[in-house]
Coordinates of N, CA and C in Angstrom, one line a residue:
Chain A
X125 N -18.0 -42.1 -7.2 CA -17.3 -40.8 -7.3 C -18.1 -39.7 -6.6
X126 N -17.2 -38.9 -5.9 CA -18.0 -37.9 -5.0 C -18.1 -36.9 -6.3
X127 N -19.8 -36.3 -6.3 CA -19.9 -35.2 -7.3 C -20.6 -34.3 -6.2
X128 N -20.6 -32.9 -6.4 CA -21.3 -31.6 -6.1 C -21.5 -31.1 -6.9
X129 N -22.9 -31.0 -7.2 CA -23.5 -30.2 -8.1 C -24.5 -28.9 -7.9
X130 N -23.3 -27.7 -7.9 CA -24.7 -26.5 -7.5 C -25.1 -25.4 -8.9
X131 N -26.3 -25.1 -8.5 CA -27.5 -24.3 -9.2 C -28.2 -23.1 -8.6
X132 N -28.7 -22.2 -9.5 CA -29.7 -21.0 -9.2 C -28.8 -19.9 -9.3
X133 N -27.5 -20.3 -9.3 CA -27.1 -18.8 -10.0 C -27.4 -18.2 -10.7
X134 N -27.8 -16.3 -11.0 CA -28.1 -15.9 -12.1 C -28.0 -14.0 -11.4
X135 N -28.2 -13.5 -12.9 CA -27.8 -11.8 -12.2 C -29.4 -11.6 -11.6
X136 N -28.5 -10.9 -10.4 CA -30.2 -10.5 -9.6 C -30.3 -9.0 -9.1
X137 N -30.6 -8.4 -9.0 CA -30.8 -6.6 -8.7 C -30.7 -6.7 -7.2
X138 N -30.0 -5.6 -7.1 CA -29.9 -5.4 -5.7 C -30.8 -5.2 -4.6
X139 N -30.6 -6.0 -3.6 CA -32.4 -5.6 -2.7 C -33.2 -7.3 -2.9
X140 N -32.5 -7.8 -4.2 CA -33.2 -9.6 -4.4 C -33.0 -10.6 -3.4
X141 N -33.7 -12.0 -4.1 CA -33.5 -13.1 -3.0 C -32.9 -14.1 -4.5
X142 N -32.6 -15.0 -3.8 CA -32.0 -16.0 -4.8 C -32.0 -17.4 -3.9
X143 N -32.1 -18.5 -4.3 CA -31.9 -19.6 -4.0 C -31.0 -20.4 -4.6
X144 N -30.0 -20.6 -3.6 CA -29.0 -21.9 -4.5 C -29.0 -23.1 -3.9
X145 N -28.9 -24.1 -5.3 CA -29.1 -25.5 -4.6 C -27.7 -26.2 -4.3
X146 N -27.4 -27.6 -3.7 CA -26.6 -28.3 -4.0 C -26.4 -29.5 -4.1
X147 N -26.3 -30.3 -4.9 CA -27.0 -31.8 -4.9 C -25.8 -32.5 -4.9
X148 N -25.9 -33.4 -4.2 CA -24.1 -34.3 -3.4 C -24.8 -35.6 -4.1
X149 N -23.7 -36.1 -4.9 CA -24.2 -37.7 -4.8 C -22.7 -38.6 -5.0
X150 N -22.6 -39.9 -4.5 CA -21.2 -40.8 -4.2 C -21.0 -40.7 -3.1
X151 N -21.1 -40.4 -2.1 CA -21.2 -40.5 -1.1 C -22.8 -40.5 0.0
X152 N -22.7 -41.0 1.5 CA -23.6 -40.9 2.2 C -23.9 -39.7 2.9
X153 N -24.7 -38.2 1.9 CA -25.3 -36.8 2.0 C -25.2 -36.6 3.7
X154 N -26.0 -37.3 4.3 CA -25.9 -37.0 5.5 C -25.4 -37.0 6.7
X155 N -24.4 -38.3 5.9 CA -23.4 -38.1 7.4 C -21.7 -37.4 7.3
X156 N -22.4 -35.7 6.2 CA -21.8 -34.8 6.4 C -22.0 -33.3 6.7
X157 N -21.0 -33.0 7.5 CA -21.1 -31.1 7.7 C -20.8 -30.9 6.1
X158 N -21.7 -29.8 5.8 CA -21.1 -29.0 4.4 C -21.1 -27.6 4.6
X159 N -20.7 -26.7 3.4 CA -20.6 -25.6 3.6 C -20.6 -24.3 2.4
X160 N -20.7 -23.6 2.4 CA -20.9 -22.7 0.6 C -19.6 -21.9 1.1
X161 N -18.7 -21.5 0.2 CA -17.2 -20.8 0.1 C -17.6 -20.4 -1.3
X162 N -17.4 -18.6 -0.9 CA -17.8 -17.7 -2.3 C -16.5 -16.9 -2.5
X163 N -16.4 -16.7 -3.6 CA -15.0 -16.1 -4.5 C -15.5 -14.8 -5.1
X164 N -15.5 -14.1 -5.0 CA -15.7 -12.7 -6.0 C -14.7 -12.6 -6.9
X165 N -15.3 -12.2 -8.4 CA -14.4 -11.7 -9.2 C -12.8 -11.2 -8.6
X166 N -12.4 -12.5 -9.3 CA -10.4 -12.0 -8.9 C -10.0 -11.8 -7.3
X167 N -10.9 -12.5 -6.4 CA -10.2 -12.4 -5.2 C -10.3 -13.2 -4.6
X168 N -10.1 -13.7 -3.1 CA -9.5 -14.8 -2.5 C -11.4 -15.5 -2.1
X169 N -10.6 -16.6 -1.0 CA -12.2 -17.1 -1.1 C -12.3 -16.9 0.7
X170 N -13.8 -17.1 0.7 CA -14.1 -16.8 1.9 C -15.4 -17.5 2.5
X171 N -14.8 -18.2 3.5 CA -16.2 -19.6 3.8 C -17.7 -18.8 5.0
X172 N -18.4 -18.7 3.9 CA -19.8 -17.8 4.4 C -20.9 -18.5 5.4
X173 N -20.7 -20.1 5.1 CA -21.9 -20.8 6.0 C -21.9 -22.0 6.1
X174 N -21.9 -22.8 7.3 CA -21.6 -24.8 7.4 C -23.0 -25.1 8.2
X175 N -23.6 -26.1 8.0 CA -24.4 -26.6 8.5 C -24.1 -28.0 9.1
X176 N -24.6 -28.5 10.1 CA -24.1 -29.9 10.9 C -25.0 -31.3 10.1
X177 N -25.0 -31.9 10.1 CA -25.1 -33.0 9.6 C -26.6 -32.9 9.6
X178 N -27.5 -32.8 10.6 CA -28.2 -33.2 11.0 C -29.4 -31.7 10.8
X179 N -28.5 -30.5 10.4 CA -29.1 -29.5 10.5 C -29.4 -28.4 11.6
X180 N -29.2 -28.9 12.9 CA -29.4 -28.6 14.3 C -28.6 -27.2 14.4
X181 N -27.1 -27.2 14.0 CA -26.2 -25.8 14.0 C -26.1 -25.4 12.9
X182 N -25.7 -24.5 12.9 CA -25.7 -23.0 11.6 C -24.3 -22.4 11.8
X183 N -23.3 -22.2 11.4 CA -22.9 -21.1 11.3 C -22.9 -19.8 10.3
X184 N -22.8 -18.7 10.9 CA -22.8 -17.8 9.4 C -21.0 -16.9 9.5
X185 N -20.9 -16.1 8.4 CA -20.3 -15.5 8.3 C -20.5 -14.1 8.6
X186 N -20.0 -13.3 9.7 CA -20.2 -11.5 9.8 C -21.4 -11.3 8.5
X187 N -20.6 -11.2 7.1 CA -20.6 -10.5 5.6 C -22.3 -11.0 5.7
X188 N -22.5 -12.1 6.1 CA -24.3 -12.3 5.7 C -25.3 -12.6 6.6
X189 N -24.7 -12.7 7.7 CA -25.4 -12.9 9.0 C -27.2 -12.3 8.7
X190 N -27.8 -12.5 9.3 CA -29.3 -12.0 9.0 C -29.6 -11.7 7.8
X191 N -29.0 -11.8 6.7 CA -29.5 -11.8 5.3 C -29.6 -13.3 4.5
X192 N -28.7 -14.3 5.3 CA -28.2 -15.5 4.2 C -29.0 -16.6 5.2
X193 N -29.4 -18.1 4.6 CA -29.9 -18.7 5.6 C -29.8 -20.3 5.0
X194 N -28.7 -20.9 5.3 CA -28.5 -22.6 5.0 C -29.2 -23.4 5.5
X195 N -29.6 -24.2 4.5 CA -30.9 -25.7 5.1 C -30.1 -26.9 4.2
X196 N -30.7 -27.8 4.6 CA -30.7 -29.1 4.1 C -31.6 -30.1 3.7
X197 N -31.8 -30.8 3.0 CA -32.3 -31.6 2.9 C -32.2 -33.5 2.6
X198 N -32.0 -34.2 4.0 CA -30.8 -35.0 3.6 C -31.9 -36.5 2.9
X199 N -32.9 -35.9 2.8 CA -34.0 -37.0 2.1 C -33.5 -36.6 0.5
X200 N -33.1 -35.8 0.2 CA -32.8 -35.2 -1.3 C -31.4 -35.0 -1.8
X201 N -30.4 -35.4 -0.9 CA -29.2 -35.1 -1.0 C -28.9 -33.7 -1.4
X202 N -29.2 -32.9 -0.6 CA -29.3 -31.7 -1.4 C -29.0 -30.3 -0.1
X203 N -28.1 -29.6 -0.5 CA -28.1 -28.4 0.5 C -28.3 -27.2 -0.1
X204 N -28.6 -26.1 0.5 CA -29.1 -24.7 0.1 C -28.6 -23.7 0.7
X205 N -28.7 -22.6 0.2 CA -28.2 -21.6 0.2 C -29.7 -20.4 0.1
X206 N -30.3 -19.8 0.6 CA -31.2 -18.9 0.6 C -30.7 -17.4 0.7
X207 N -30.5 -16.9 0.2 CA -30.1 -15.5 -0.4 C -30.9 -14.1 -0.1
X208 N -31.2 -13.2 0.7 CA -32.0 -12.1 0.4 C -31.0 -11.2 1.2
X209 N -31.8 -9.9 0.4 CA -31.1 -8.7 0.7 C -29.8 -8.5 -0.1
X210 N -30.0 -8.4 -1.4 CA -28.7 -9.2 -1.8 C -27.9 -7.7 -2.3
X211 N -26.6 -7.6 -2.0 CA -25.9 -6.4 -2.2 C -24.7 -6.6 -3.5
X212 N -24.2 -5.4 -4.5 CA -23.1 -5.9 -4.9 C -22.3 -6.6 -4.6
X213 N -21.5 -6.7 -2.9 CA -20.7 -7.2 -2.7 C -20.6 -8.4 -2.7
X214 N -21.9 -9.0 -2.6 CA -22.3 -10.5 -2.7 C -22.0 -11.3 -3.8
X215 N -21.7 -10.6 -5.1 CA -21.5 -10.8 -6.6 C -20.0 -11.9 -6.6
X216 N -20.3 -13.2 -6.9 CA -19.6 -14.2 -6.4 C -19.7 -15.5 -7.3
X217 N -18.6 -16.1 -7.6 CA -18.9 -17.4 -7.2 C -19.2 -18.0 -6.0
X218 N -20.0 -19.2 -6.2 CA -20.6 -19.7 -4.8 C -20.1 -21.5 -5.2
X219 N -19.6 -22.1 -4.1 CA -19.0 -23.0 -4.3 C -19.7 -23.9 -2.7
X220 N -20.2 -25.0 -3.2 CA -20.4 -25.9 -1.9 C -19.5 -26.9 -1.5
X221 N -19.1 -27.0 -0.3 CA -18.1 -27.7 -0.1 C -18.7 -28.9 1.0
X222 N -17.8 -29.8 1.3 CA -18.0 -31.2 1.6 C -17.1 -31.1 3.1
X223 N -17.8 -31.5 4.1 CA -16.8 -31.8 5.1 C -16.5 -30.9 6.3
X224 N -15.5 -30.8 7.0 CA -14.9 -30.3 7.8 C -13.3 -29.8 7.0
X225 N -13.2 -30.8 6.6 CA -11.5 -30.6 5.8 C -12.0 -30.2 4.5
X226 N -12.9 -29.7 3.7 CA -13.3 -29.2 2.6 C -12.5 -30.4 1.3
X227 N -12.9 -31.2 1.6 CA -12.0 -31.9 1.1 C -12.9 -32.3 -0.6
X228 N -14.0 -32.1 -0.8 CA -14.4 -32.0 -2.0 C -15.5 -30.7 -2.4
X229 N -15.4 -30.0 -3.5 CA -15.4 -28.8 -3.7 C -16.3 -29.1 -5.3
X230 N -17.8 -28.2 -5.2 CA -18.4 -28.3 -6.8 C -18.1 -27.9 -7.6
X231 N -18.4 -26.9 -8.8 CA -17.8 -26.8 -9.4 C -18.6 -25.0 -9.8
X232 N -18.9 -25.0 -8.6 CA -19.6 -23.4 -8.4 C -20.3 -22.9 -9.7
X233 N -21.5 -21.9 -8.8 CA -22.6 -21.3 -9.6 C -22.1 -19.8 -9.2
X234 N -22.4 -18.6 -10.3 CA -22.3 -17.5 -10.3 C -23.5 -16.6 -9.8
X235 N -23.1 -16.3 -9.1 CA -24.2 -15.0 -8.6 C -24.1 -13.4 -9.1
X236 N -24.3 -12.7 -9.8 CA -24.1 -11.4 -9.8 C -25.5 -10.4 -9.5
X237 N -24.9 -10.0 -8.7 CA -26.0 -8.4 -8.2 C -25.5 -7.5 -9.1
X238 N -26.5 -6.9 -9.1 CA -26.5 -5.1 -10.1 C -27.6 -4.9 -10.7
X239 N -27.9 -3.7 -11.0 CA -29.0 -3.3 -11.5 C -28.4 -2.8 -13.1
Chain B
X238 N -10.8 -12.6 14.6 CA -10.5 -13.5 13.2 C -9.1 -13.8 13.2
X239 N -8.5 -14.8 12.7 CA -7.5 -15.4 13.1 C -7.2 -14.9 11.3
X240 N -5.8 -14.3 11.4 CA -5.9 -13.7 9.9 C -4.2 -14.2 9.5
X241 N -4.7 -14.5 8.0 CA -3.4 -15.4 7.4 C -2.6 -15.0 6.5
X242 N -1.8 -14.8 6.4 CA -0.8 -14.1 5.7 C -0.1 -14.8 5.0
X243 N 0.1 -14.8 3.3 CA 0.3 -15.9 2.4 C 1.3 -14.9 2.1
X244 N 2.8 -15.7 1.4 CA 4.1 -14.8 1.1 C 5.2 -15.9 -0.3
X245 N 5.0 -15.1 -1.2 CA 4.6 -14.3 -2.4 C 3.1 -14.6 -2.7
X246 N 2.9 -13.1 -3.0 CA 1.7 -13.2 -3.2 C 1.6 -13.8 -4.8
X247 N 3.0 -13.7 -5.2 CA 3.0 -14.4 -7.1 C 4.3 -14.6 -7.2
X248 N 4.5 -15.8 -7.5 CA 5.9 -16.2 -8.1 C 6.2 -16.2 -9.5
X249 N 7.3 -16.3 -10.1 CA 7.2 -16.8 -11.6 C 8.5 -17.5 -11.4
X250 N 8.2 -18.8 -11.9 CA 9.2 -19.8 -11.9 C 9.1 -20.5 -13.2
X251 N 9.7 -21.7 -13.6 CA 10.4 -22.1 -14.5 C 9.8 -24.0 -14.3
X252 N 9.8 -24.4 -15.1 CA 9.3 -25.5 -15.1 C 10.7 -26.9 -14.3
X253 N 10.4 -27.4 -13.6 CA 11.5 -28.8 -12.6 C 11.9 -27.6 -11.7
X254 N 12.1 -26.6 -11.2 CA 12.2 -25.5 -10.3 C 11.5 -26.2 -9.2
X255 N 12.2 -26.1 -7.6 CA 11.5 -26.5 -6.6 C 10.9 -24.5 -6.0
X256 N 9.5 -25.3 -5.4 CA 9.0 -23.6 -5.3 C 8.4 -23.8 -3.8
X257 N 8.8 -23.0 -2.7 CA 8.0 -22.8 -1.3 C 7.1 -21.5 -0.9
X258 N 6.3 -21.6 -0.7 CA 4.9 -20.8 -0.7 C 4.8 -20.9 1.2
X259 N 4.9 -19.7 1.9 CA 4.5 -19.6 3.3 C 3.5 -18.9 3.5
X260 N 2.7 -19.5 4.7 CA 1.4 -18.6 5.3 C 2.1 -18.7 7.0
X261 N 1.5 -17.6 7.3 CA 1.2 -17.0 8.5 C 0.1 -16.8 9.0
X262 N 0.4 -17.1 10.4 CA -1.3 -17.4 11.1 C -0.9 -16.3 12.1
X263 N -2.0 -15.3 12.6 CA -1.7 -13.9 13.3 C -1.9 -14.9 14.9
X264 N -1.9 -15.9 15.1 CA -2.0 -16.2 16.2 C -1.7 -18.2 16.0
X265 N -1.6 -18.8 17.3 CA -0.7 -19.9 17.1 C -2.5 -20.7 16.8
X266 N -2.8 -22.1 15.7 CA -3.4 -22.7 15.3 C -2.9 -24.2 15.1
X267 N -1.5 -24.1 15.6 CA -1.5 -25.6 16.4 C -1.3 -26.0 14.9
X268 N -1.4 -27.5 14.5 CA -1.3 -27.6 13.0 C -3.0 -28.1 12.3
X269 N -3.2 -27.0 12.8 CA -4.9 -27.1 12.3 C -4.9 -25.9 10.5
X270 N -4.0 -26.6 10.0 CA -3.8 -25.1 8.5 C -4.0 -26.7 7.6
X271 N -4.9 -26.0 6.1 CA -4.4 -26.6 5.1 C -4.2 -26.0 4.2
X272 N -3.8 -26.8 2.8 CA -3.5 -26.0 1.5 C -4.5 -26.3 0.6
X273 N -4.9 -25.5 -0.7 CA -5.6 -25.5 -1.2 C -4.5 -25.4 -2.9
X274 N -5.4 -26.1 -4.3 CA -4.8 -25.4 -5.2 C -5.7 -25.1 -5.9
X275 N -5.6 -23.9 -6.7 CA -6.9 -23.7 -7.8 C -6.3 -23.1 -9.1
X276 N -7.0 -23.6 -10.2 CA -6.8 -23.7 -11.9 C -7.8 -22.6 -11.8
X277 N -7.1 -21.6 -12.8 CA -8.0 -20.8 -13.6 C -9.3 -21.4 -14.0
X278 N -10.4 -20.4 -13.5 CA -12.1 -20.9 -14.0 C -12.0 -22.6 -13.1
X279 N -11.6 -23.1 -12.2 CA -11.6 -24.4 -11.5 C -12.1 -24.1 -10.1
X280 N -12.8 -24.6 -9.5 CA -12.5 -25.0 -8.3 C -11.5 -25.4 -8.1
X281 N -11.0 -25.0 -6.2 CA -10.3 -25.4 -5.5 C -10.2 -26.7 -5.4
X282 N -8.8 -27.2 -5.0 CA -8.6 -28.7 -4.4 C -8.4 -29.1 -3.2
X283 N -8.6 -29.7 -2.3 CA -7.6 -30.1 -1.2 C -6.0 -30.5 -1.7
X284 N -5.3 -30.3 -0.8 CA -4.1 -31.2 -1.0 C -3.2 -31.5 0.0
X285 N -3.7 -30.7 1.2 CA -3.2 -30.8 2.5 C -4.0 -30.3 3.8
X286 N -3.7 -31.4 4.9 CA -4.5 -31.2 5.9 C -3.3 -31.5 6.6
X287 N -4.0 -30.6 7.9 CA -3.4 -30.6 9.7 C -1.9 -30.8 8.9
X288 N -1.9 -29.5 8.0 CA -0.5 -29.2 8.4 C 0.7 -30.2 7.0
X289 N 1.0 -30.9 7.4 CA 1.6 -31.9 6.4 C 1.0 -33.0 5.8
X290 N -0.6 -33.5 6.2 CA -1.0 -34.8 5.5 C -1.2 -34.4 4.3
X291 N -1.2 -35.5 3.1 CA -1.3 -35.5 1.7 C -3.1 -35.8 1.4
X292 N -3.7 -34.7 0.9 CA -5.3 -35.5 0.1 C -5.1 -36.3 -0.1
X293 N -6.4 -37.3 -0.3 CA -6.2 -38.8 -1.0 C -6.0 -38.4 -2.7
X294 N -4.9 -39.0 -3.5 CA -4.7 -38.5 -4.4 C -3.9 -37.8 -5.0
X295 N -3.5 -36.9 -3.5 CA -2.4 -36.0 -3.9 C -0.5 -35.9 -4.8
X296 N 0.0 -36.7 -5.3 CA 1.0 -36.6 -5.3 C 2.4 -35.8 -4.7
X297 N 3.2 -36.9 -4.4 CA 4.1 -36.6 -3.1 C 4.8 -35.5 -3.7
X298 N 5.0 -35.1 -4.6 CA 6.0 -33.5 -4.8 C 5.4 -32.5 -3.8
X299 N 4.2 -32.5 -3.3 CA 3.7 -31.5 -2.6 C 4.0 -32.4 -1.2
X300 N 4.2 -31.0 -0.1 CA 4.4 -31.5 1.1 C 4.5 -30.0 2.0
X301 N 4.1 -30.2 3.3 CA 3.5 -29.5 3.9 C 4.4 -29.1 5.2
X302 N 4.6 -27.9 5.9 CA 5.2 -28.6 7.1 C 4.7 -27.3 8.3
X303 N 5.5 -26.8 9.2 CA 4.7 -26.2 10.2 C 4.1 -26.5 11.5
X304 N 4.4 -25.9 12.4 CA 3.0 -25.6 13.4 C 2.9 -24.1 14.0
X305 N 2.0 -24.4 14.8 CA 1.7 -23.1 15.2 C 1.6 -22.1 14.8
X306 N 2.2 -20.9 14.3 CA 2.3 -19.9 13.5 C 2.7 -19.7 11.7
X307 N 3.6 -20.4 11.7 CA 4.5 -20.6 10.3 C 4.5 -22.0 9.9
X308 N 4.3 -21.6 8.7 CA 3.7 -22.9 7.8 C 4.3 -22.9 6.5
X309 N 4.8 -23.8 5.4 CA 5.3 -23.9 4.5 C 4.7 -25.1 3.2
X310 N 4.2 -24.3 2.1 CA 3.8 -25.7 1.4 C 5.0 -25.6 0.2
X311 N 5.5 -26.4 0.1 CA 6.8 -26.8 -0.9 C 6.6 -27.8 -2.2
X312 N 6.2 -27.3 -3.4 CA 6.3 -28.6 -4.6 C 8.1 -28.9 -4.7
X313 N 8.1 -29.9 -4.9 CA 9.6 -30.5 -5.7 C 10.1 -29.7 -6.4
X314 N 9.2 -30.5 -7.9 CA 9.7 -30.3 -9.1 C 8.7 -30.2 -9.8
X315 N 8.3 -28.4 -10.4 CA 6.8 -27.8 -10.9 C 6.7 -28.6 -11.9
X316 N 5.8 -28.9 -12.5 CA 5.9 -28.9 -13.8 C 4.5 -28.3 -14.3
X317 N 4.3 -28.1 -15.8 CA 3.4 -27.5 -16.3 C 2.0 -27.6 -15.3
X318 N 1.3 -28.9 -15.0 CA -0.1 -28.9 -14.6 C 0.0 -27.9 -13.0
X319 N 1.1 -27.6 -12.4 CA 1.5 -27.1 -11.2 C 1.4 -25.7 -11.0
X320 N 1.3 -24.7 -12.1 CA 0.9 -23.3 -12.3 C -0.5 -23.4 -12.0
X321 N -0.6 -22.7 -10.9 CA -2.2 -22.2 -10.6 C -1.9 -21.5 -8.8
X322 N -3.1 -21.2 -8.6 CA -2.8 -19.9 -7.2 C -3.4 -21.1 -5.7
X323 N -2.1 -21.1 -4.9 CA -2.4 -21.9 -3.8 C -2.8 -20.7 -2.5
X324 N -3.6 -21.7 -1.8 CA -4.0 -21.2 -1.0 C -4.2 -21.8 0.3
X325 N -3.9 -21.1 1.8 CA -3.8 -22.0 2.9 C -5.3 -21.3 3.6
X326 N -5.4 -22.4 4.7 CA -6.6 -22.3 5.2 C -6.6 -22.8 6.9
X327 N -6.7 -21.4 7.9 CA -6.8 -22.3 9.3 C -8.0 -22.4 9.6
X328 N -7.9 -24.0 10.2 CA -9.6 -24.1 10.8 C -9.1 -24.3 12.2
X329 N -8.3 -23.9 12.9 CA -8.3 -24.2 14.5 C -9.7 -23.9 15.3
X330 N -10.4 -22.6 14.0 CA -11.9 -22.0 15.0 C -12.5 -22.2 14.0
X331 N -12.7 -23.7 13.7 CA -13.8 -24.0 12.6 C -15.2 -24.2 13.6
X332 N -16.4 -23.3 12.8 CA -16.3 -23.1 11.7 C -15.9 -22.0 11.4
X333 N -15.6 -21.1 12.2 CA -15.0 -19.6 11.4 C -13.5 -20.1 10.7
X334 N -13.3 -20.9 9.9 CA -12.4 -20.8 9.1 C -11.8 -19.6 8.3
X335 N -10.7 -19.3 8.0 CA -9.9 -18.2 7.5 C -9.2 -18.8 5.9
X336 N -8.8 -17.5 5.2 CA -8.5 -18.5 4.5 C -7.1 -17.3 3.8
X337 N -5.5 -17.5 3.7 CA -4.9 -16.5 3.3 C -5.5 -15.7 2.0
X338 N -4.7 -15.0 1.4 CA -4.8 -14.3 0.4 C -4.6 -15.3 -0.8
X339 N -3.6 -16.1 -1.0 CA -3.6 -17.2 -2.2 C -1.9 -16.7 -2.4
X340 N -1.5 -17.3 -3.4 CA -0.1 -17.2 -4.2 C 0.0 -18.0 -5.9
X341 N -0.3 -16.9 -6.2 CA 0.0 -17.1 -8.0 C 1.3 -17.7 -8.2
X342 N 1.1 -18.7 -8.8 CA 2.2 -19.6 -9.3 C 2.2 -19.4 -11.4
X343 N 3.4 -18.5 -11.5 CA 3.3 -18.2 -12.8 C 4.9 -18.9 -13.7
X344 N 4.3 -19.3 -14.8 CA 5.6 -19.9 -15.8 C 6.5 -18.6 -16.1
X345 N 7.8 -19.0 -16.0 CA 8.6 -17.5 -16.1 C 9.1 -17.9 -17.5

């Protein structure tokens, strides 16, 4: 059974860093693109960052570009999320997803900014 | 940005009621759209790809159709587990994927 399991959500002041993890297991971790898709309180979702299999490409989203920064680690089954600069607007669920067709989805960690 | 336009933004329907939910793509995306469903406090699901295919798992009341601009995801026949807010998604410019506004599916 394909599981996603992500972590390190927690309320963080604005101007913070945060790390989120994501640990994939049922499947073989590495020979997938993934990607983090965050939801803000009551609104639609919006896919912020994919990384390539292998790690080599990046994409980001406008909203975090130079503040957000995805790694992997496919000895760990595990993908990340590195967070700084962190603004209200960021205040989210954070959800990791599987694939190209997003075709499996975890069961998201909460982020909230505010002081 | 290739921007998607989801239409009702909320329905209220009735349980065995057949229900169709459209998204609009601000530009043609070929049948590179899918659908998404999400439960209150849930993660998202897949349940459609490139347009009309079924997730693995999906049950056939859902079905998908479209290309290029206009797109249509259609249940049969709702039934209770079927209330929750769908949402379409183009990846023609993956990875800048898009994703509409959603559509509340509410028991009337």
């Amino acid at each position: 059974e394909v599981q996603l399991v992500e972590s390190g959500g927690r309320l963080v002041q604005p101007g913070g860093s945060l790390r989120l993890s994501c640990s994939g297991s049922g499947f073989t971790f590495s020979n997938y693109v993934m990607a983090w898709v965050r939801q803000a309180p009551g609104k639609g979702l919006e896919c912020i960052s994919s990384i390539t299999t292998n790690g080599g490409s990046t994409y980001y989203a406008d909203s975090v570009k130079g503040r957000f920064t995805i790694s992997r680690d496919n000895s760990k089954n595990t993908l990340y999320l590195q967070m700084s600069s962190l603004r209200a607007e960021d205040t989210a669920v954070y959800y990791c997803v599987r694939d190209r067709d997003f075709d499996y989805w975890g069961q998201g960690t909460l982020v909230t900014v505010s002081s | 940005d290739i921007q998607m336009t989801q239409s009702p933004s909320s329905l209220s329907t009735s349980v065995g009621d057949r229900v169709t939910i459209t998204c609009r793509a601000s530009q043609d995306i070929n049948n590179h759209l899918a659908w998404f469903q999400q439960k209150p406090g849930k993660a998202p699901k897949s349940l459609i790809y490139a347009a009309s295919n079924l997730a693995s798992g999906v049950p056939s009341k859902f079905s998908g159709s479209g290309s290029g601009t206009d797109f249509t995801l259609t249940i049969s026949s709702l039934q209770p587990e079927d209330f929750a807010t769908y949402y379409c998604q183009q990846y023609k410019t993956y990875p800048r994927v898009t994703f509409g506004g959603g559509t509340k599916v509410e028991i009337k």
